[in-house]
Amino acid sequence: MTDSPRIAFLASPAEDALEALEALTARHGQLDPGEADVLVALGGDGFMLQTLHRFGSLGKPVYGMKLGSVGFMMNQYRVDGLVDRLHAAEPSVLRPLEMVATTESGATVGSLAYNEVSLLRQTRQAAHLGIELNGQTRLEELISDGVMVATPAGSTAYNFSAHGPILPLGGKVIALTPIAPFRPRRWRGAVLKADTEVRFRVLDPYKRPVSATADSHEVRDVLEVTIRESLDRTVTLLFDPEHNLEERMLAEQFIGG
């Protein structure tokens, strides 16, 4: 990064984020994301995910500052010392999941997920799902509210709430986690190599319809969903050295209550 990095500031629509945007652009100016050296996202984790989906293809590092309710992927907000913080920041490289879903209408829909891809029942009827790994059937029938595949970065979010494992960054693994499983009753999911291709088949799509969601992109009435780690897309998040993402994920595993 240059001595005076060119910065593009991005803010959520929340009032405090917009006030921060005004204060920071008054000090540092403003650039289009395509012309910047680094993107600074002002908001919470939801806005960070929006930023990654919208601008991840630019290949620019993203430094977030927390101005929202949840900020696991963000640094603390301070107006002063931003350039020094950017120079001292440590990178965390994330690789998203690629989802390809086939629907009842015959459409094929693709999307990326930096946190997780989740399949959920659309009605009161439990979902009946078959699970294949690298073309081999591993579970003939999972009866549950749903199932998800989570990245290490996303393992502390919805995956953790569903009692899935927290995964280390750089571990080259993903989490396969059931959501409220009924049968097999004691199945807790699996930790898989990151290059595993996971395929879900909806076994009774008309009586028991299922949706698939990649982060916030939902596809309704799916018949089959294939998930694999992206081979050609990465994003780099920047974190203050005293509070980097790997340390946060480790600390999260030792929080009680």
PDB file of C-alpha atoms in Angstrom:
ATOM      1  CA  MET A   1       0.000   0.000   0.000  1.00  0.00           C
ATOM      2  CA  THR A   2       1.325   3.465  -0.855  1.00  0.00           C
ATOM      3  CA  ASP A   3       2.298   6.072   1.767  1.00  0.00           C
ATOM      4  CA  SER A   4      -0.969   7.881   1.130  1.00  0.00           C
ATOM      5  CA  PRO A   5      -3.430   5.178   0.088  1.00  0.00           C
ATOM      6  CA  ARG A   6      -6.276   6.196  -2.157  1.00  0.00           C
ATOM      7  CA  ILE A   7      -9.451   5.428  -0.205  1.00  0.00           C
ATOM      8  CA  ALA A   8     -13.031   4.796  -1.243  1.00  0.00           C
ATOM      9  CA  PHE A   9     -15.450   5.117   1.673  1.00  0.00           C
ATOM     10  CA  LEU A  10     -18.685   3.129   1.654  1.00  0.00           C
ATOM     11  CA  ALA A  11     -21.419   3.522   4.276  1.00  0.00           C
ATOM     12  CA  SER A  12     -24.591   1.744   5.295  1.00  0.00           C
ATOM     13  CA  PRO A  13     -27.769   3.865   5.323  1.00  0.00           C
ATOM     14  CA  ALA A  14     -27.706   4.041   9.143  1.00  0.00           C
ATOM     15  CA  GLU A  15     -27.476   7.583  10.513  1.00  0.00           C
ATOM     16  CA  ASP A  16     -24.241   7.062  12.468  1.00  0.00           C
ATOM     17  CA  ALA A  17     -22.567   5.462   9.432  1.00  0.00           C
ATOM     18  CA  LEU A  18     -23.540   8.396   7.223  1.00  0.00           C
ATOM     19  CA  GLU A  19     -22.192  10.842   9.808  1.00  0.00           C
ATOM     20  CA  ALA A  20     -18.918   8.894   9.872  1.00  0.00           C
ATOM     21  CA  LEU A  21     -18.801   8.979   6.075  1.00  0.00           C
ATOM     22  CA  GLU A  22     -19.105  12.760   6.107  1.00  0.00           C
ATOM     23  CA  ALA A  23     -16.372  13.142   8.739  1.00  0.00           C
ATOM     24  CA  LEU A  24     -13.915  10.788   7.020  1.00  0.00           C
ATOM     25  CA  THR A  25     -14.403  12.081   3.488  1.00  0.00           C
ATOM     26  CA  ALA A  26     -13.868  15.633   4.774  1.00  0.00           C
ATOM     27  CA  ARG A  27     -10.414  14.517   5.996  1.00  0.00           C
ATOM     28  CA  HIS A  28      -9.364  12.073   3.304  1.00  0.00           C
ATOM     29  CA  GLY A  29     -11.449  12.858   0.251  1.00  0.00           C
ATOM     30  CA  GLN A  30     -13.464  10.333  -1.696  1.00  0.00           C
ATOM     31  CA  LEU A  31     -12.733   8.111  -4.699  1.00  0.00           C
ATOM     32  CA  ASP A  32     -14.678   5.715  -6.842  1.00  0.00           C
ATOM     33  CA  PRO A  33     -14.051   2.116  -5.631  1.00  0.00           C
ATOM     34  CA  GLY A  34     -12.480   1.187  -8.968  1.00  0.00           C
ATOM     35  CA  GLU A  35      -9.830   3.933  -8.571  1.00  0.00           C
ATOM     36  CA  ALA A  36      -8.989   3.293  -4.902  1.00  0.00           C
ATOM     37  CA  ASP A  37      -6.194   1.293  -3.279  1.00  0.00           C
ATOM     38  CA  VAL A  38      -8.431   0.250  -0.376  1.00  0.00           C
ATOM     39  CA  LEU A  39     -12.150   0.257   0.427  1.00  0.00           C
ATOM     40  CA  VAL A  40     -13.271   1.390   3.886  1.00  0.00           C
ATOM     41  CA  ALA A  41     -16.705   0.025   4.804  1.00  0.00           C
ATOM     42  CA  LEU A  42     -18.680   1.804   7.539  1.00  0.00           C
ATOM     43  CA  GLY A  43     -21.435  -0.266   9.114  1.00  0.00           C
ATOM     44  CA  GLY A  44     -21.965  -3.741  10.528  1.00  0.00           C
ATOM     45  CA  ASP A  45     -21.286  -7.266   9.305  1.00  0.00           C
ATOM     46  CA  GLY A  46     -24.332  -7.199   7.059  1.00  0.00           C
ATOM     47  CA  PHE A  47     -23.016  -4.148   5.253  1.00  0.00           C
ATOM     48  CA  MET A  48     -19.568  -5.752   4.998  1.00  0.00           C
ATOM     49  CA  LEU A  49     -21.131  -8.719   3.203  1.00  0.00           C
ATOM     50  CA  GLN A  50     -22.957  -6.335   0.856  1.00  0.00           C
ATOM     51  CA  THR A  51     -19.642  -4.609   0.134  1.00  0.00           C
ATOM     52  CA  LEU A  52     -17.882  -7.897  -0.628  1.00  0.00           C
ATOM     53  CA  HIS A  53     -20.660  -9.014  -2.968  1.00  0.00           C
ATOM     54  CA  ARG A  54     -20.798  -5.674  -4.756  1.00  0.00           C
ATOM     55  CA  PHE A  55     -17.094  -4.886  -5.045  1.00  0.00           C
ATOM     56  CA  GLY A  56     -15.244  -8.173  -4.388  1.00  0.00           C
ATOM     57  CA  SER A  57     -14.524  -8.618  -8.092  1.00  0.00           C
ATOM     58  CA  LEU A  58     -12.345  -5.480  -8.011  1.00  0.00           C
ATOM     59  CA  GLY A  59      -9.727  -7.302  -5.936  1.00  0.00           C
ATOM     60  CA  LYS A  60      -9.307  -4.352  -3.533  1.00  0.00           C
ATOM     61  CA  PRO A  61      -8.636  -4.956   0.192  1.00  0.00           C
ATOM     62  CA  VAL A  62     -11.486  -3.937   2.487  1.00  0.00           C
ATOM     63  CA  TYR A  63     -11.070  -2.352   5.921  1.00  0.00           C
ATOM     64  CA  GLY A  64     -14.282  -2.209   7.940  1.00  0.00           C
ATOM     65  CA  MET A  65     -15.180   0.029  10.864  1.00  0.00           C
ATOM     66  CA  LYS A  66     -18.038  -0.934  13.146  1.00  0.00           C
ATOM     67  CA  LEU A  67     -21.046   1.342  12.971  1.00  0.00           C
ATOM     68  CA  GLY A  68     -23.760  -1.275  13.329  1.00  0.00           C
ATOM     69  CA  SER A  69     -25.223  -3.801  15.751  1.00  0.00           C
ATOM     70  CA  VAL A  70     -22.871  -6.669  14.799  1.00  0.00           C
ATOM     71  CA  GLY A  71     -19.247  -6.120  13.849  1.00  0.00           C
ATOM     72  CA  PHE A  72     -17.373  -9.403  13.955  1.00  0.00           C
ATOM     73  CA  MET A  73     -15.759  -8.595  10.603  1.00  0.00           C
ATOM     74  CA  MET A  74     -15.139  -4.939  11.495  1.00  0.00           C
ATOM     75  CA  ASN A  75     -12.558  -2.850  13.360  1.00  0.00           C
ATOM     76  CA  GLN A  76     -13.401  -0.278  16.005  1.00  0.00           C
ATOM     77  CA  TYR A  77     -14.520   3.065  14.632  1.00  0.00           C
ATOM     78  CA  ARG A  78     -12.210   6.034  15.164  1.00  0.00           C
ATOM     79  CA  VAL A  79     -11.904   9.157  13.041  1.00  0.00           C
ATOM     80  CA  ASP A  80      -8.241   9.778  13.872  1.00  0.00           C
ATOM     81  CA  GLY A  81      -5.240   7.821  12.638  1.00  0.00           C
ATOM     82  CA  LEU A  82      -6.889   5.977   9.763  1.00  0.00           C
ATOM     83  CA  VAL A  83      -3.882   6.045   7.406  1.00  0.00           C
ATOM     84  CA  ASP A  84      -1.574   4.669  10.115  1.00  0.00           C
ATOM     85  CA  ARG A  85      -4.112   1.946  10.907  1.00  0.00           C
ATOM     86  CA  LEU A  86      -4.327   0.962   7.257  1.00  0.00           C
ATOM     87  CA  HIS A  87      -0.539   0.631   7.013  1.00  0.00           C
ATOM     88  CA  ALA A  88      -0.409  -1.497  10.182  1.00  0.00           C
ATOM     89  CA  ALA A  89      -3.422  -3.647   9.321  1.00  0.00           C
ATOM     90  CA  GLU A  90      -3.032  -7.400   8.895  1.00  0.00           C
ATOM     91  CA  PRO A  91      -4.714  -9.150   5.945  1.00  0.00           C
ATOM     92  CA  SER A  92      -7.101 -12.097   6.150  1.00  0.00           C
ATOM     93  CA  VAL A  93      -7.764 -13.743   2.796  1.00  0.00           C
ATOM     94  CA  LEU A  94     -11.225 -15.285   2.401  1.00  0.00           C
ATOM     95  CA  ARG A  95     -12.394 -17.625  -0.352  1.00  0.00           C
ATOM     96  CA  PRO A  96     -16.182 -17.726  -0.924  1.00  0.00           C
ATOM     97  CA  LEU A  97     -18.434 -20.646  -1.741  1.00  0.00           C
ATOM     98  CA  GLU A  98     -20.045 -20.973  -5.158  1.00  0.00           C
ATOM     99  CA  MET A  99     -23.670 -22.116  -5.149  1.00  0.00           C
ATOM    100  CA  VAL A 100     -25.485 -23.446  -8.206  1.00  0.00           C
ATOM    101  CA  ALA A 101     -29.190 -24.141  -7.634  1.00  0.00           C
ATOM    102  CA  THR A 102     -31.652 -25.824  -9.990  1.00  0.00           C
ATOM    103  CA  THR A 103     -35.303 -24.861  -9.470  1.00  0.00           C
ATOM    104  CA  GLU A 104     -38.650 -26.508 -10.225  1.00  0.00           C
ATOM    105  CA  SER A 105     -39.069 -24.177 -13.207  1.00  0.00           C
ATOM    106  CA  GLY A 106     -35.857 -25.521 -14.742  1.00  0.00           C
ATOM    107  CA  ALA A 107     -33.817 -22.387 -14.068  1.00  0.00           C
ATOM    108  CA  THR A 108     -30.186 -22.614 -12.965  1.00  0.00           C
ATOM    109  CA  VAL A 109     -29.127 -19.880 -10.524  1.00  0.00           C
ATOM    110  CA  GLY A 110     -25.565 -19.212  -9.367  1.00  0.00           C
ATOM    111  CA  SER A 111     -24.393 -17.091  -6.455  1.00  0.00           C
ATOM    112  CA  LEU A 112     -21.443 -16.562  -4.106  1.00  0.00           C
ATOM    113  CA  ALA A 113     -21.463 -16.890  -0.321  1.00  0.00           C
ATOM    114  CA  TYR A 114     -18.778 -15.470   1.961  1.00  0.00           C
ATOM    115  CA  ASN A 115     -20.535 -16.775   5.090  1.00  0.00           C
ATOM    116  CA  GLU A 116     -22.745 -19.743   4.234  1.00  0.00           C
ATOM    117  CA  VAL A 117     -25.158 -21.409   1.867  1.00  0.00           C
ATOM    118  CA  SER A 118     -28.273 -22.607   3.687  1.00  0.00           C
ATOM    119  CA  LEU A 119     -31.230 -24.735   2.604  1.00  0.00           C
ATOM    120  CA  LEU A 120     -34.461 -24.148   4.540  1.00  0.00           C
ATOM    121  CA  ARG A 121     -37.957 -25.597   4.477  1.00  0.00           C
ATOM    122  CA  GLN A 122     -40.480 -23.181   2.954  1.00  0.00           C
ATOM    123  CA  THR A 123     -43.580 -24.493   4.759  1.00  0.00           C
ATOM    124  CA  ARG A 124     -44.463 -26.205   8.027  1.00  0.00           C
ATOM    125  CA  GLN A 125     -43.386 -29.513   6.449  1.00  0.00           C
ATOM    126  CA  ALA A 126     -39.856 -30.638   7.334  1.00  0.00           C
ATOM    127  CA  ALA A 127     -37.365 -30.810   4.479  1.00  0.00           C
ATOM    128  CA  HIS A 128     -36.260 -34.231   3.202  1.00  0.00           C
ATOM    129  CA  LEU A 129     -32.774 -33.961   1.705  1.00  0.00           C
ATOM    130  CA  GLY A 130     -30.180 -36.315   0.248  1.00  0.00           C
ATOM    131  CA  ILE A 131     -26.504 -35.402   0.636  1.00  0.00           C
ATOM    132  CA  GLU A 132     -23.692 -36.279  -1.782  1.00  0.00           C
ATOM    133  CA  LEU A 133     -20.004 -35.485  -1.337  1.00  0.00           C
ATOM    134  CA  ASN A 134     -17.840 -35.563  -4.473  1.00  0.00           C
ATOM    135  CA  GLY A 135     -20.517 -37.578  -6.250  1.00  0.00           C
ATOM    136  CA  GLN A 136     -20.884 -40.202  -3.514  1.00  0.00           C
ATOM    137  CA  THR A 137     -24.060 -40.449  -1.453  1.00  0.00           C
ATOM    138  CA  ARG A 138     -23.220 -39.961   2.207  1.00  0.00           C
ATOM    139  CA  LEU A 139     -26.690 -39.499   3.668  1.00  0.00           C
ATOM    140  CA  GLU A 140     -29.705 -41.024   1.935  1.00  0.00           C
ATOM    141  CA  GLU A 141     -32.210 -38.854   3.792  1.00  0.00           C
ATOM    142  CA  LEU A 142     -31.871 -35.973   6.225  1.00  0.00           C
ATOM    143  CA  ILE A 143     -35.181 -34.869   7.761  1.00  0.00           C
ATOM    144  CA  SER A 144     -34.730 -31.412   9.253  1.00  0.00           C
ATOM    145  CA  ASP A 145     -35.609 -27.739   9.079  1.00  0.00           C
ATOM    146  CA  GLY A 146     -32.648 -27.418   6.726  1.00  0.00           C
ATOM    147  CA  VAL A 147     -28.890 -27.709   6.353  1.00  0.00           C
ATOM    148  CA  MET A 148     -25.982 -25.376   5.588  1.00  0.00           C
ATOM    149  CA  VAL A 149     -22.403 -25.257   4.372  1.00  0.00           C
ATOM    150  CA  ALA A 150     -20.321 -22.558   6.079  1.00  0.00           C
ATOM    151  CA  THR A 151     -16.905 -21.041   5.403  1.00  0.00           C
ATOM    152  CA  PRO A 152     -14.441 -20.478   8.260  1.00  0.00           C
ATOM    153  CA  ALA A 153     -15.323 -16.760   8.260  1.00  0.00           C
ATOM    154  CA  GLY A 154     -19.031 -17.625   8.414  1.00  0.00           C
ATOM    155  CA  SER A 155     -18.654 -20.409  10.957  1.00  0.00           C
ATOM    156  CA  THR A 156     -19.201 -17.979  13.870  1.00  0.00           C
ATOM    157  CA  ALA A 157     -22.503 -16.722  12.434  1.00  0.00           C
ATOM    158  CA  TYR A 158     -25.595 -18.796  11.528  1.00  0.00           C
ATOM    159  CA  ASN A 159     -23.522 -21.983  11.597  1.00  0.00           C
ATOM    160  CA  PHE A 160     -22.536 -21.434  15.241  1.00  0.00           C
ATOM    161  CA  SER A 161     -26.154 -20.646  16.191  1.00  0.00           C
ATOM    162  CA  ALA A 162     -27.114 -24.030  14.701  1.00  0.00           C
ATOM    163  CA  HIS A 163     -24.475 -25.707  16.937  1.00  0.00           C
ATOM    164  CA  GLY A 164     -21.945 -26.073  14.138  1.00  0.00           C
ATOM    165  CA  PRO A 165     -18.183 -25.870  14.788  1.00  0.00           C
ATOM    166  CA  ILE A 166     -16.078 -22.715  14.663  1.00  0.00           C
ATOM    167  CA  LEU A 167     -13.438 -23.285  11.991  1.00  0.00           C
ATOM    168  CA  PRO A 168      -9.910 -21.817  11.922  1.00  0.00           C
ATOM    169  CA  LEU A 169      -8.962 -19.487   9.107  1.00  0.00           C
ATOM    170  CA  GLY A 170      -6.445 -21.099   6.792  1.00  0.00           C
ATOM    171  CA  GLY A 171      -7.545 -24.572   7.880  1.00  0.00           C
ATOM    172  CA  LYS A 172      -8.837 -25.351   4.358  1.00  0.00           C
ATOM    173  CA  VAL A 173     -12.062 -26.805   5.758  1.00  0.00           C
ATOM    174  CA  ILE A 174     -15.792 -26.043   5.583  1.00  0.00           C
ATOM    175  CA  ALA A 175     -18.648 -26.981   7.927  1.00  0.00           C
ATOM    176  CA  LEU A 176     -21.663 -29.079   6.944  1.00  0.00           C
ATOM    177  CA  THR A 177     -24.269 -28.420   9.640  1.00  0.00           C
ATOM    178  CA  PRO A 178     -27.896 -29.605   9.946  1.00  0.00           C
ATOM    179  CA  ILE A 179     -30.580 -27.201  11.161  1.00  0.00           C
ATOM    180  CA  ALA A 180     -32.882 -28.775  13.771  1.00  0.00           C
ATOM    181  CA  PRO A 181     -32.377 -32.365  12.536  1.00  0.00           C
ATOM    182  CA  PHE A 182     -35.135 -34.917  13.213  1.00  0.00           C
ATOM    183  CA  ARG A 183     -33.607 -37.924  11.441  1.00  0.00           C
ATOM    184  CA  PRO A 184     -30.855 -39.014  11.889  1.00  0.00           C
ATOM    185  CA  ARG A 185     -31.609 -37.575  15.315  1.00  0.00           C
ATOM    186  CA  ARG A 186     -28.048 -37.512  16.607  1.00  0.00           C
ATOM    187  CA  TRP A 187     -26.310 -36.425  13.412  1.00  0.00           C
ATOM    188  CA  ARG A 188     -24.310 -33.268  14.149  1.00  0.00           C
ATOM    189  CA  GLY A 189     -22.909 -32.632  10.688  1.00  0.00           C
ATOM    190  CA  ALA A 190     -19.332 -32.872   9.436  1.00  0.00           C
ATOM    191  CA  VAL A 191     -16.140 -30.895   8.871  1.00  0.00           C
ATOM    192  CA  LEU A 192     -15.047 -31.309   5.249  1.00  0.00           C
ATOM    193  CA  LYS A 193     -12.026 -30.446   3.166  1.00  0.00           C
ATOM    194  CA  ALA A 194     -12.577 -27.095   1.489  1.00  0.00           C
ATOM    195  CA  ASP A 195     -12.352 -28.573  -2.007  1.00  0.00           C
ATOM    196  CA  THR A 196     -15.242 -31.001  -1.366  1.00  0.00           C
ATOM    197  CA  GLU A 197     -18.176 -30.657  -3.751  1.00  0.00           C
ATOM    198  CA  VAL A 198     -21.399 -30.852  -1.747  1.00  0.00           C
ATOM    199  CA  ARG A 199     -24.678 -31.647  -3.509  1.00  0.00           C
ATOM    200  CA  PHE A 200     -28.108 -31.548  -1.867  1.00  0.00           C
ATOM    201  CA  ARG A 201     -31.115 -33.204  -3.500  1.00  0.00           C
ATOM    202  CA  VAL A 202     -34.627 -32.226  -2.398  1.00  0.00           C
ATOM    203  CA  LEU A 203     -36.420 -35.568  -2.119  1.00  0.00           C
ATOM    204  CA  ASP A 204     -40.038 -34.355  -2.031  1.00  0.00           C
ATOM    205  CA  PRO A 205     -39.966 -30.857  -3.566  1.00  0.00           C
ATOM    206  CA  TYR A 206     -43.699 -30.474  -4.234  1.00  0.00           C
ATOM    207  CA  LYS A 207     -45.017 -31.502  -0.820  1.00  0.00           C
ATOM    208  CA  ARG A 208     -41.955 -30.249   1.070  1.00  0.00           C
ATOM    209  CA  PRO A 209     -40.550 -27.234  -0.848  1.00  0.00           C
ATOM    210  CA  VAL A 210     -37.104 -25.899   0.033  1.00  0.00           C
ATOM    211  CA  SER A 211     -35.309 -22.598  -0.571  1.00  0.00           C
ATOM    212  CA  ALA A 212     -31.559 -22.043  -0.873  1.00  0.00           C
ATOM    213  CA  THR A 213     -29.828 -18.874   0.330  1.00  0.00           C
ATOM    214  CA  ALA A 214     -26.247 -17.806  -0.422  1.00  0.00           C
ATOM    215  CA  ASP A 215     -25.606 -15.135   2.225  1.00  0.00           C
ATOM    216  CA  SER A 216     -28.662 -12.926   1.493  1.00  0.00           C
ATOM    217  CA  HIS A 217     -29.494 -14.151  -2.041  1.00  0.00           C
ATOM    218  CA  GLU A 218     -32.482 -16.498  -1.786  1.00  0.00           C
ATOM    219  CA  VAL A 219     -33.664 -18.935  -4.463  1.00  0.00           C
ATOM    220  CA  ARG A 220     -37.102 -20.519  -3.918  1.00  0.00           C
ATOM    221  CA  ASP A 221     -38.381 -23.992  -4.832  1.00  0.00           C
ATOM    222  CA  VAL A 222     -35.046 -25.673  -5.477  1.00  0.00           C
ATOM    223  CA  LEU A 223     -34.632 -29.258  -6.644  1.00  0.00           C
ATOM    224  CA  GLU A 224     -30.859 -29.567  -6.325  1.00  0.00           C
ATOM    225  CA  VAL A 225     -28.069 -27.384  -4.964  1.00  0.00           C
ATOM    226  CA  THR A 226     -24.349 -27.838  -5.599  1.00  0.00           C
ATOM    227  CA  ILE A 227     -21.771 -26.029  -3.475  1.00  0.00           C
ATOM    228  CA  ARG A 228     -18.020 -25.806  -3.920  1.00  0.00           C
ATOM    229  CA  GLU A 229     -15.268 -23.458  -2.833  1.00  0.00           C
ATOM    230  CA  SER A 230     -14.427 -20.873  -5.485  1.00  0.00           C
ATOM    231  CA  LEU A 231     -11.181 -21.566  -7.324  1.00  0.00           C
ATOM    232  CA  ASP A 232     -10.638 -18.083  -8.730  1.00  0.00           C
ATOM    233  CA  ARG A 233     -12.231 -15.593  -6.321  1.00  0.00           C
ATOM    234  CA  THR A 234     -10.741 -14.304  -3.085  1.00  0.00           C
ATOM    235  CA  VAL A 235     -11.256 -11.192  -0.978  1.00  0.00           C
ATOM    236  CA  THR A 236      -8.864  -9.606   1.500  1.00  0.00           C
ATOM    237  CA  LEU A 237     -10.108  -8.085   4.751  1.00  0.00           C
ATOM    238  CA  LEU A 238      -7.803  -5.829   6.794  1.00  0.00           C
ATOM    239  CA  PHE A 239      -7.758  -5.893  10.596  1.00  0.00           C
ATOM    240  CA  ASP A 240      -5.985  -3.976  13.327  1.00  0.00           C
ATOM    241  CA  PRO A 241      -3.142  -6.177  14.679  1.00  0.00           C
ATOM    242  CA  GLU A 242      -4.530  -6.235  18.221  1.00  0.00           C
ATOM    243  CA  HIS A 243      -7.883  -7.552  17.076  1.00  0.00           C
ATOM    244  CA  ASN A 244      -7.407  -9.608  13.925  1.00  0.00           C
ATOM    245  CA  LEU A 245     -10.037 -12.009  12.620  1.00  0.00           C
ATOM    246  CA  GLU A 246      -8.151 -15.179  13.516  1.00  0.00           C
ATOM    247  CA  GLU A 247      -7.810 -14.006  17.138  1.00  0.00           C
ATOM    248  CA  ARG A 248     -11.511 -13.119  17.269  1.00  0.00           C
ATOM    249  CA  MET A 249     -12.476 -16.559  16.049  1.00  0.00           C
ATOM    250  CA  LEU A 250     -10.230 -18.214  18.629  1.00  0.00           C
ATOM    251  CA  ALA A 251     -11.554 -16.004  21.429  1.00  0.00           C
ATOM    252  CA  GLU A 252     -15.158 -16.775  20.429  1.00  0.00           C
ATOM    253  CA  GLN A 253     -14.606 -20.415  21.361  1.00  0.00           C
ATOM    254  CA  PHE A 254     -13.753 -19.520  24.952  1.00  0.00           C
ATOM    255  CA  ILE A 255     -16.764 -17.301  25.659  1.00  0.00           C
ATOM    256  CA  GLY A 256     -19.263 -18.903  28.011  1.00  0.00           C
ATOM    257  CA  GLY A 257     -22.947 -18.272  28.374  1.00  0.00           C
TER     258      GLY A 257
END
